[in-house]
CSV table of C-alpha atoms in Angstrom, one decimal:
chain,number,residue,atom,x,y,z
A,438,MET,CA,102.5,109.3,59.8
A,439,THR,CA,101.3,105.8,60.3
A,440,THR,CA,97.8,105.3,62.3
A,441,THR,CA,100.5,103.9,65.2
A,442,ASP,CA,102.4,107.1,65.3
A,443,SER,CA,99.2,109.2,64.9
A,444,PHE,CA,97.4,107.3,68.3
A,445,LEU,CA,101.3,107.8,70.3
A,446,ARG,CA,100.9,111.3,69.4
A,447,ASP,CA,97.1,111.3,70.4
A,448,GLN,CA,98.6,109.9,73.9
A,449,LEU,CA,101.3,112.2,74.0
A,450,LEU,CA,99.4,115.3,73.8
A,451,ASP,CA,96.5,114.1,76.0
A,452,ARG,CA,99.2,113.2,79.0
A,453,ARG,CA,100.6,116.8,78.6
A,454,GLN,CA,97.6,118.6,79.0
A,455,ARG,CA,96.8,116.4,82.1
A,456,LEU,CA,100.0,117.0,83.6
A,457,GLU,CA,99.7,121.0,83.0
A,458,ALA,CA,96.3,120.8,84.7
A,459,VAL,CA,97.9,118.7,87.6
A,460,VAL,CA,101.6,121.3,87.5
A,461,ALA,CA,99.2,124.4,87.7
A,462,GLY,CA,97.0,123.4,91.0
A,463,SER,CA,100.1,121.8,92.8
A,464,ARG,CA,102.4,123.1,95.0
A,465,ASP,CA,105.2,120.7,95.3
A,466,HIS,CA,105.2,119.5,91.0
A,467,THR,CA,109.3,118.5,90.9
A,468,ASP,CA,108.7,115.3,89.6
A,469,LEU,CA,105.5,116.3,87.5
A,470,VAL,CA,107.7,118.9,85.7
A,471,ASN,CA,110.3,116.5,84.9
A,472,LEU,CA,107.3,114.1,83.6
A,473,LEU,CA,105.9,116.7,81.4
A,474,GLY,CA,109.8,117.4,79.9
A,475,GLN,CA,110.0,114.0,78.7
A,476,VAL,CA,106.6,114.6,77.4
A,477,ASP,CA,107.6,117.1,75.9
A,478,SER,CA,111.2,115.7,74.5
A,479,ALA,CA,109.3,112.6,73.1
A,480,LEU,CA,106.8,115.3,70.8
A,481,GLN,CA,110.0,117.2,69.8
A,482,ARG,CA,111.5,113.7,69.1
A,483,MET,CA,108.6,112.6,66.9
A,484,ASP,CA,108.7,116.0,65.0
A,485,ALA,CA,112.3,115.8,64.4
A,486,GLY,CA,111.5,112.2,63.0
A,487,THR,CA,114.0,110.4,65.6
A,488,TYR,CA,111.3,109.0,67.7
A,489,GLY,CA,110.8,105.2,67.9
A,490,ILE,CA,115.1,105.3,67.4
A,491,CYS,CA,117.0,103.9,70.3
A,492,GLU,CA,119.7,106.6,71.2
A,493,TYR,CA,122.4,104.0,71.9
A,494,CYS,CA,122.3,101.6,69.2
A,495,HIS,CA,119.9,103.9,66.8
A,496,GLU,CA,117.9,100.6,65.6
A,497,ASP,CA,114.4,100.9,65.8
A,498,ILE,CA,112.7,100.6,69.0
A,499,GLY,CA,109.3,98.6,68.4
A,500,LYS,CA,105.4,99.4,68.0
A,501,GLU,CA,104.5,97.4,70.8
A,502,TRP,CA,107.0,98.7,73.3
A,503,LEU,CA,106.3,102.2,72.7
A,504,LEU,CA,102.9,101.6,73.2
A,505,THR,CA,103.7,100.2,76.6
A,506,ASN,CA,105.9,103.2,77.1
A,507,PRO,CA,105.7,106.3,74.9
A,508,LEU,CA,108.0,107.9,76.4
A,509,THR,CA,111.1,105.5,76.4
A,510,LYS,CA,114.3,106.2,74.5
A,511,PHE,CA,115.6,102.6,74.5
A,512,CYS,CA,114.8,99.5,73.0
A,513,LEU,CA,114.4,96.5,75.7
A,514,GLU,CA,118.4,94.8,75.0
A,515,HIS,CA,119.8,98.3,76.0
A,516,LEU,CA,117.9,99.3,79.4
A,517,SER,CA,119.5,100.1,82.3
A,518,PRO,CA,119.6,97.0,85.0
A,519,ASN,CA,117.0,98.6,87.1
A,520,GLU,CA,115.2,99.5,84.3
A,521,ARG,CA,115.3,95.9,83.2
A,522,GLY,CA,114.4,94.7,86.6
A,523,LEU,CA,111.3,96.9,87.0
A,524,LEU,CA,110.2,96.0,83.6
A,525,GLU,CA,110.4,91.9,84.8
A,526,GLN,CA,108.3,92.9,87.9
A,527,ASP,CA,105.8,94.4,85.5
A,528,LEU,CA,105.7,91.4,83.8
A,529,ALA,CA,105.3,89.1,86.2
A,530,LEU,CA,102.5,90.8,87.7
A,531,ALA,CA,100.9,91.5,84.1
A,532,SER,CA,100.8,87.7,84.1
A,533,GLN,CA,99.8,86.8,87.1
A,534,ILE,CA,96.5,89.5,86.5
A,535,GLN,CA,95.8,87.7,83.2
A,536,ARG,CA,95.6,84.3,84.4
A,537,GLU,CA,93.7,85.8,87.3
A,538,MET,CA,90.7,86.9,84.6
A,539,LEU,CA,90.7,83.2,83.0
A,540,PRO,CA,87.7,80.9,84.0
A,541,LYS,CA,88.0,77.9,86.2
A,542,PRO,CA,89.9,75.6,83.6
A,543,HIS,CA,86.8,72.6,84.3
A,544,LEU,CA,83.6,73.9,84.8
A,545,MET,CA,80.1,71.9,85.2
A,546,LEU,CA,77.3,73.9,84.3
A,547,GLY,CA,73.4,73.0,83.3
A,548,GLY,CA,74.3,69.6,81.4
A,549,TRP,CA,77.4,71.2,79.7
A,550,GLU,CA,81.3,70.6,80.9
A,551,ILE,CA,84.2,72.6,79.8
A,552,ALA,CA,87.6,72.3,79.7
A,553,TYR,CA,90.6,74.2,78.1
A,554,HIS,CA,94.0,74.6,78.0
A,555,TYR,CA,95.8,78.1,77.8
A,556,LYS,CA,99.2,78.4,77.0
A,557,PRO,CA,100.9,81.7,76.7
A,558,LEU,CA,104.3,81.7,74.1
A,559,GLY,CA,105.9,84.0,76.6
A,560,LEU,CA,104.7,85.5,80.5
A,561,VAL,CA,101.6,86.9,78.9
A,562,SER,CA,99.3,86.2,76.1
A,563,GLY,CA,97.0,87.5,73.4
A,564,ASP,CA,94.7,84.3,73.2
A,565,TYR,CA,91.0,84.8,74.4
A,566,CYS,CA,90.1,82.3,76.7
A,567,ASP,CA,86.4,83.1,78.5
A,568,VAL,CA,83.0,81.5,79.8
A,569,VAL,CA,80.4,83.8,81.7
A,570,THR,CA,76.9,83.2,82.9
A,571,ARG,CA,74.3,85.0,83.2
A,572,ASP,CA,73.1,86.3,87.1
A,573,GLY,CA,70.8,83.0,88.3
A,574,ASP,CA,70.5,81.4,85.2
A,575,GLY,CA,72.5,78.2,85.4
A,576,GLU,CA,71.2,77.1,81.8
A,577,SER,CA,72.4,79.4,79.6
A,578,LEU,CA,76.0,80.1,79.5
A,579,LEU,CA,79.0,82.3,77.1
A,580,PHE,CA,81.8,81.2,76.1
A,581,ILE,CA,84.4,82.5,73.8
A,582,LEU,CA,87.7,81.9,72.5
A,583,GLY,CA,89.8,83.9,70.3
A,584,ASP,CA,93.4,85.3,69.4
A,585,ALA,CA,94.5,89.4,69.6
A,586,SER,CA,97.2,90.2,66.6
A,587,GLY,CA,100.3,90.4,67.6
A,588,LYS,CA,102.4,88.7,70.5
A,589,GLY,CA,103.3,89.8,74.2
A,590,LEU,CA,102.2,92.6,75.9
A,591,ALA,CA,100.6,94.9,73.4
A,592,ALA,CA,98.3,91.6,72.5
A,593,SER,CA,97.7,90.8,76.4
A,594,MET,CA,96.5,94.3,76.6
A,595,LEU,CA,93.7,93.8,73.8
A,596,MET,CA,93.2,90.5,75.3
A,597,ALA,CA,91.6,92.2,78.3
A,598,HIS,CA,90.2,94.3,76.3
A,599,LEU,CA,87.9,92.0,74.5
A,600,ARG,CA,87.4,90.2,78.0
A,601,ALA,CA,85.9,93.3,79.7
A,602,ILE,CA,83.4,94.4,76.4
A,603,PHE,CA,82.2,90.9,76.1
A,604,ARG,CA,81.8,90.8,79.7
A,605,ALA,CA,79.6,94.0,79.9
A,606,LEU,CA,77.3,93.1,76.9
A,607,SER,CA,77.0,89.9,78.2
A,608,ALA,CA,74.7,91.3,80.7
A,609,THR,CA,72.4,92.1,77.8
A,610,ALA,CA,69.6,90.6,76.0
A,611,LEU,CA,71.3,91.0,73.1
A,612,PRO,CA,70.8,88.5,70.4
A,613,LEU,CA,74.5,86.2,69.5
A,614,ASP,CA,74.9,87.9,66.4
A,615,LYS,CA,74.1,91.6,67.5
A,616,LEU,CA,76.0,90.9,70.5
A,617,VAL,CA,79.1,90.3,68.5
A,618,GLU,CA,78.1,93.1,65.9
A,619,GLN,CA,78.2,95.3,69.4
A,620,ALA,CA,81.4,94.0,70.4
A,621,GLY,CA,83.5,94.7,67.2
A,622,ARG,CA,82.2,98.0,66.8
A,623,ILE,CA,83.2,98.9,70.3
A,624,PHE,CA,86.6,96.8,70.0
A,625,ARG,CA,86.9,99.2,66.7
A,626,GLU,CA,86.3,102.2,68.5
A,627,SER,CA,88.5,101.8,70.6
A,628,ALA,CA,91.7,100.1,70.2
A,629,MET,CA,93.6,101.1,67.4
A,630,ALA,CA,94.7,99.8,63.7
A,631,PRO,CA,96.2,98.0,62.7
A,632,TYR,CA,95.2,95.8,66.1
A,633,PHE,CA,92.1,93.1,65.4
A,634,ALA,CA,91.3,89.4,66.7
A,635,THR,CA,89.7,86.8,65.6
A,636,LEU,CA,87.3,84.9,68.0
A,637,VAL,CA,84.4,82.3,68.2
A,638,CYS,CA,81.3,82.9,70.6
A,639,GLY,CA,78.7,80.7,71.6
A,640,ARG,CA,75.7,80.3,73.7
A,641,ALA,CA,74.8,77.3,74.7
A,642,GLY,CA,71.4,76.6,76.4
A,643,ALA,CA,69.6,73.7,78.5
A,644,SER,CA,67.9,72.0,75.7
A,645,GLY,CA,71.4,70.9,73.5
A,646,GLU,CA,71.6,73.9,71.0
A,647,ILE,CA,74.7,76.1,71.0
A,648,GLU,CA,74.3,79.2,68.8
A,649,LEU,CA,77.9,80.5,67.3
A,650,CYS,CA,78.9,83.1,65.9
A,651,ASN,CA,83.0,83.3,64.0
A,652,ALA,CA,84.3,86.3,63.2
A,653,GLY,CA,87.2,85.2,61.1
A,654,HIS,CA,88.5,82.6,63.1
A,655,CYS,CA,89.9,79.0,63.3
A,656,PRO,CA,86.5,76.9,62.2
A,657,PRO,CA,85.3,75.0,65.3
A,658,LEU,CA,84.8,71.3,65.0
A,659,ALA,CA,81.5,69.5,66.4
A,660,LEU,CA,81.9,65.8,67.6
A,661,ARG,CA,78.9,63.8,67.2
A,662,ASP,CA,79.0,60.2,66.9
A,663,GLY,CA,82.0,59.7,65.2
A,664,GLN,CA,81.8,62.2,62.3
A,665,VAL,CA,83.2,66.1,62.4
A,666,THR,CA,81.5,69.0,61.0
A,667,ARG,CA,83.7,72.4,60.9
A,668,PHE,CA,81.8,75.6,61.7
A,669,GLU,CA,83.3,78.5,58.8
A,670,ALA,CA,83.6,82.3,59.7
A,671,THR,CA,80.6,83.9,59.8
A,672,GLY,CA,81.8,87.5,59.2
A,673,MET,CA,85.2,89.2,59.5
A,674,PRO,CA,87.7,89.6,62.7
A,675,LEU,CA,86.7,92.3,65.1
A,676,GLY,CA,88.8,95.4,64.6
A,677,LEU,CA,88.7,95.8,60.6
A,678,PHE,CA,85.6,97.5,60.2
A,679,SER,CA,83.6,99.7,62.4
A,680,GLU,CA,80.2,98.6,61.1
A,681,GLY,CA,80.8,94.8,60.2
A,682,THR,CA,78.1,92.4,60.1
A,683,TYR,CA,77.5,88.9,61.4
A,684,SER,CA,75.1,85.9,61.1
A,685,SER,CA,74.7,82.7,63.4
A,686,ALA,CA,74.5,79.2,63.1
A,687,THR,CA,72.6,76.6,65.5
A,688,LEU,CA,73.7,73.1,66.2
A,689,ARG,CA,72.6,70.5,68.7
A,690,LEU,CA,74.7,68.3,70.7
A,691,GLY,CA,73.2,65.0,72.4
A,692,ALA,CA,74.7,63.6,75.3
A,693,GLY,CA,78.3,62.8,74.9
A,694,ASP,CA,78.9,65.2,72.0
A,695,SER,CA,81.7,68.0,72.0
A,696,LEU,CA,82.3,71.1,70.4
A,697,LEU,CA,86.3,71.6,69.9
A,698,LEU,CA,87.6,75.5,69.7
A,699,TYR,CA,91.5,75.9,69.5
A,700,THR,CA,93.6,78.6,67.7
A,701,ASP,CA,95.8,79.1,65.4
A,702,GLY,CA,99.0,78.1,67.8
A,703,LEU,CA,97.7,74.5,67.6
A,704,SER,CA,96.7,73.9,63.7
A,705,GLU,CA,99.8,75.8,63.1
A,706,ALA,CA,102.1,74.0,65.2
A,707,ARG,CA,105.1,72.8,63.2
A,708,ASN,CA,107.9,69.8,63.5
A,709,PRO,CA,111.1,69.3,63.1
A,710,ARG,CA,110.9,68.8,59.3
A,711,ASP,CA,108.6,72.1,59.1
A,712,GLU,CA,105.4,70.9,58.7
A,713,GLU,CA,102.7,72.4,59.9
A,714,TYR,CA,100.3,70.0,62.7
A,715,GLY,CA,97.0,71.5,60.5
A,716,GLU,CA,93.1,71.3,61.2
A,717,LEU,CA,93.2,67.8,59.3
A,718,ARG,CA,95.3,65.8,61.6
A,719,LEU,CA,93.3,67.5,64.6
A,720,ALA,CA,89.7,66.6,63.5
A,721,ALA,CA,91.1,63.1,63.0
A,722,LEU,CA,92.3,63.0,66.4
A,723,ALA,CA,88.7,64.2,67.1
A,724,SER,CA,86.4,62.1,65.3
A,725,GLY,CA,87.8,58.8,67.2
A,726,ARG,CA,87.1,60.6,70.7
A,727,HIS,CA,83.3,60.8,70.7
A,728,ALA,CA,81.5,60.6,74.5
A,729,VAL,CA,85.0,61.3,76.2
A,730,ALA,CA,85.0,63.9,78.9
A,731,ALA,CA,86.2,67.3,77.9
A,732,PRO,CA,89.3,67.7,80.0
A,733,GLU,CA,90.1,64.0,78.2
A,734,LEU,CA,89.4,65.3,75.3
A,735,VAL,CA,91.5,68.6,75.4
A,736,GLY,CA,94.5,66.3,76.7
A,737,ARG,CA,94.4,64.1,74.2
A,738,CYS,CA,94.6,67.1,71.8
A,739,VAL,CA,97.8,68.8,73.2
A,740,GLU,CA,99.3,65.3,74.2
A,741,ASP,CA,99.2,65.0,70.2
A,742,VAL,CA,100.4,68.2,69.4
A,743,ALA,CA,103.6,67.8,71.8
A,744,VAL,CA,104.1,64.4,70.1
A,745,PHE,CA,104.0,65.8,66.3
A,746,ARG,CA,106.2,69.0,67.6
A,747,SER,CA,109.0,66.5,68.4
A,748,GLY,CA,111.0,69.4,70.9
A,749,THR,CA,110.1,71.9,68.1
A,750,PRO,CA,109.3,75.2,70.5
A,751,LEU,CA,106.3,76.9,69.7
A,752,ALA,CA,105.6,79.8,68.0
A,753,ASP,CA,102.7,81.7,68.9
A,754,ASP,CA,100.0,81.4,72.1
A,755,MET,CA,98.0,78.6,72.5
A,756,THR,CA,94.6,77.7,73.5
A,757,VAL,CA,92.3,74.8,73.2
A,758,MET,CA,88.5,74.7,74.7
A,759,ALA,CA,86.1,71.3,74.6
A,760,VAL,CA,82.5,71.8,75.5
A,761,HIS,CA,81.0,68.6,76.3
A,762,ARG,CA,77.2,67.8,76.4
A,763,LEU,CA,76.5,65.9,79.8
A,764,ASN,CA,73.0,64.7,78.7
């Protein structure tokens, strides 16, 4: 039995136990008894080895769809019109909720300017983008940009989970490396394997210093006086190990300098000749954009990727963030 199957079985057994307790204390429990029967049926299919197989086409339903609804018996293509309509409503609502979780697209705080572009591949995204300030402290801010493994609804749930973890930990006085370590530990203990997330977490202060911790993510690019500096990973992606350790790097940005962060939906975008956009092209573009405002820098990156793609569809969520020093 795979890790995912074990997780789903545990979820079903927990759901069964809860339903039994509610049924025992309820007078009108017809619907609950029917739901309990659906859980038992799912457990029986799991024991028989037919769990996760569509009862219409007999093909694999898909782990992500099962994680969304462990009781499902049909793949997405063979849902009833009513079930498909309900799913579309749920996805539209999930998309709205996810967008409301995002920070404002243009922020100016304590001498810093931050802008980003967030483009989901579908209705929801596994990319993670956030900016957090401490209460009563407008000069110290935390910014995070990352990418949860997978795509679609399951990845978006991991993104929301990461956001909750970092929002809770940001209220503490933990050093940045310890904050990321703690976040990784919580994420590993609460998210089932083989899911993981890469991210860059940075803390910007009033003096122009930025402390960076890179958990297996694409290297951020520091743009200073026409020079581009890469900041490689300082630790493994979150979720791979419970006891992952991280180090941090510190850089100082002067007036007009910027830090550029992105997900692999940008660097791995492809053109009609199946060529990859790549970090080198991004660095070359960025090197000629010193002292431009954060929204302009982000906009030029997005435009250049669009020109390079020449109509080739994106294959992944894409997010770009610029952190710009004003003074």
